[in-house]
């Protein structure tokens, strides 16, 4: 089971303001021809104090064919961010 599981985290730091702009936490569960991904994206408030656009993402992938099912939940779902490949 553990060989099919990948856990990842990434953070982006704005060195001018010394603030964390975005932090991502995710889990990928991969088999030979399919994968499932769950990711949480935590975004900080912008310089004007606007609320953060945190998201939960869930994706099902047929490897070699592309995304079959993808869902995002959060305040910033209208923008198209990077996707799992």
PDB file of C-alpha atoms in Angstrom:
ATOM      1  CA  UNK A   1       0.000   0.000   0.000  1.00  0.00           C
ATOM      2  CA  UNK A   2       2.732   2.523   0.909  1.00  0.00           C
ATOM      3  CA  UNK A   3       4.405   2.226  -2.505  1.00  0.00           C
ATOM      4  CA  UNK A   4       1.192   3.588  -4.058  1.00  0.00           C
ATOM      5  CA  UNK A   5       0.933   6.570  -1.693  1.00  0.00           C
ATOM      6  CA  UNK A   6       2.670   9.913  -2.239  1.00  0.00           C
ATOM      7  CA  UNK A   7       2.396  12.811   0.229  1.00  0.00           C
ATOM      8  CA  UNK A   8       3.553  16.287  -0.744  1.00  0.00           C
ATOM      9  CA  UNK A   9       3.700  19.808   0.645  1.00  0.00           C
ATOM     10  CA  UNK A  10       4.867  23.038  -0.950  1.00  0.00           C
ATOM     11  CA  UNK A  11       4.946  26.643   0.161  1.00  0.00           C
ATOM     12  CA  UNK A  12       5.579  29.907  -1.677  1.00  0.00           C
ATOM     13  CA  UNK A  13       7.224  32.827   0.128  1.00  0.00           C
ATOM     14  CA  UNK A  14       7.099  36.448  -1.036  1.00  0.00           C
ATOM     15  CA  UNK A  15      10.573  37.685  -0.107  1.00  0.00           C
ATOM     16  CA  UNK A  16       9.587  41.347  -0.480  1.00  0.00           C
ATOM     17  CA  UNK A  17       6.886  41.177   2.194  1.00  0.00           C
ATOM     18  CA  UNK A  18       8.272  38.092   3.986  1.00  0.00           C
ATOM     19  CA  UNK A  19       4.858  36.412   3.965  1.00  0.00           C
ATOM     20  CA  UNK A  20       3.782  32.961   2.878  1.00  0.00           C
ATOM     21  CA  UNK A  21       1.606  33.514  -0.183  1.00  0.00           C
ATOM     22  CA  UNK A  22       0.370  29.959  -0.650  1.00  0.00           C
ATOM     23  CA  UNK A  23       0.863  26.573   1.019  1.00  0.00           C
ATOM     24  CA  UNK A  24      -0.272  23.287  -0.552  1.00  0.00           C
ATOM     25  CA  UNK A  25      -0.725  19.898   1.112  1.00  0.00           C
ATOM     26  CA  UNK A  26      -1.670  16.841  -0.885  1.00  0.00           C
ATOM     27  CA  UNK A  27      -1.968  13.082  -1.049  1.00  0.00           C
ATOM     28  CA  UNK A  28      -1.803  11.020  -4.256  1.00  0.00           C
ATOM     29  CA  UNK A  29      -2.841   7.380  -4.400  1.00  0.00           C
ATOM     30  CA  UNK A  30      -1.463   5.811  -7.620  1.00  0.00           C
ATOM     31  CA  UNK A  31      -1.868   2.420  -9.252  1.00  0.00           C
ATOM     32  CA  UNK A  32      -0.852   1.141 -12.687  1.00  0.00           C
ATOM     33  CA  UNK A  33      -3.488   2.887 -14.780  1.00  0.00           C
ATOM     34  CA  UNK A  34      -5.328   5.256 -12.416  1.00  0.00           C
ATOM     35  CA  UNK A  35      -4.704   7.726  -9.598  1.00  0.00           C
ATOM     36  CA  UNK A  36      -6.692   9.734  -7.039  1.00  0.00           C
ATOM     37  CA  UNK A  37      -5.469  13.082  -5.712  1.00  0.00           C
ATOM     38  CA  UNK A  38      -6.652  15.192  -2.784  1.00  0.00           C
ATOM     39  CA  UNK A  39      -5.099  18.604  -2.188  1.00  0.00           C
ATOM     40  CA  UNK A  40      -5.701  21.487   0.234  1.00  0.00           C
ATOM     41  CA  UNK A  41      -4.485  24.952  -0.791  1.00  0.00           C
ATOM     42  CA  UNK A  42      -4.131  27.586   1.936  1.00  0.00           C
ATOM     43  CA  UNK A  43      -3.701  31.117   0.584  1.00  0.00           C
ATOM     44  CA  UNK A  44      -2.872  34.137   2.721  1.00  0.00           C
ATOM     45  CA  UNK A  45      -4.727  37.425   2.600  1.00  0.00           C
ATOM     46  CA  UNK A  46      -3.560  39.849  -0.072  1.00  0.00           C
ATOM     47  CA  UNK A  47      -2.015  43.257   0.641  1.00  0.00           C
ATOM     48  CA  UNK A  48      -5.451  44.939   0.714  1.00  0.00           C
ATOM     49  CA  UNK A  49      -6.713  42.522   3.377  1.00  0.00           C
ATOM     50  CA  UNK A  50      -9.125  40.680   1.070  1.00  0.00           C
ATOM     51  CA  UNK A  51     -10.122  37.253   2.326  1.00  0.00           C
ATOM     52  CA  UNK A  52      -8.068  34.229   1.356  1.00  0.00           C
ATOM     53  CA  UNK A  53      -9.126  31.883  -1.440  1.00  0.00           C
ATOM     54  CA  UNK A  54      -8.520  28.524   0.245  1.00  0.00           C
ATOM     55  CA  UNK A  55      -9.436  25.415  -1.769  1.00  0.00           C
ATOM     56  CA  UNK A  56      -9.898  21.675  -1.488  1.00  0.00           C
ATOM     57  CA  UNK A  57      -9.229  19.755  -4.719  1.00  0.00           C
ATOM     58  CA  UNK A  58     -10.171  16.188  -5.571  1.00  0.00           C
ATOM     59  CA  UNK A  59      -9.165  14.532  -8.863  1.00  0.00           C
ATOM     60  CA  UNK A  60      -9.447  11.101 -10.458  1.00  0.00           C
ATOM     61  CA  UNK A  61      -6.934  10.359 -13.230  1.00  0.00           C
ATOM     62  CA  UNK A  62      -6.765   7.659 -15.859  1.00  0.00           C
ATOM     63  CA  UNK A  63      -3.018   7.652 -16.415  1.00  0.00           C
ATOM     64  CA  UNK A  64      -2.171   8.114 -20.065  1.00  0.00           C
ATOM     65  CA  UNK A  65      -5.621   9.579 -20.841  1.00  0.00           C
ATOM     66  CA  UNK A  66      -5.892  12.663 -18.592  1.00  0.00           C
ATOM     67  CA  UNK A  67      -8.427  13.826 -15.982  1.00  0.00           C
ATOM     68  CA  UNK A  68     -11.722  11.981 -15.754  1.00  0.00           C
ATOM     69  CA  UNK A  69     -13.200  13.707 -12.720  1.00  0.00           C
ATOM     70  CA  UNK A  70     -11.992  16.868 -11.056  1.00  0.00           C
ATOM     71  CA  UNK A  71     -13.651  18.919  -8.351  1.00  0.00           C
ATOM     72  CA  UNK A  72     -12.593  22.041  -6.504  1.00  0.00           C
ATOM     73  CA  UNK A  73     -14.235  23.589  -3.487  1.00  0.00           C
ATOM     74  CA  UNK A  74     -13.374  27.040  -2.204  1.00  0.00           C
ATOM     75  CA  UNK A  75     -13.770  30.739  -2.825  1.00  0.00           C
ATOM     76  CA  UNK A  76     -11.350  30.842  -5.766  1.00  0.00           C
ATOM     77  CA  UNK A  77     -12.767  28.051  -7.915  1.00  0.00           C
ATOM     78  CA  UNK A  78     -13.189  30.295 -10.965  1.00  0.00           C
ATOM     79  CA  UNK A  79      -9.464  30.597 -11.672  1.00  0.00           C
ATOM     80  CA  UNK A  80      -7.666  27.738 -13.360  1.00  0.00           C
ATOM     81  CA  UNK A  81      -4.578  26.866 -11.353  1.00  0.00           C
ATOM     82  CA  UNK A  82      -2.027  24.167 -12.009  1.00  0.00           C
ATOM     83  CA  UNK A  83      -3.367  20.627 -12.288  1.00  0.00           C
ATOM     84  CA  UNK A  84      -1.954  17.224 -11.366  1.00  0.00           C
ATOM     85  CA  UNK A  85      -0.327  15.514 -14.347  1.00  0.00           C
TER      86      UNK A  85
END
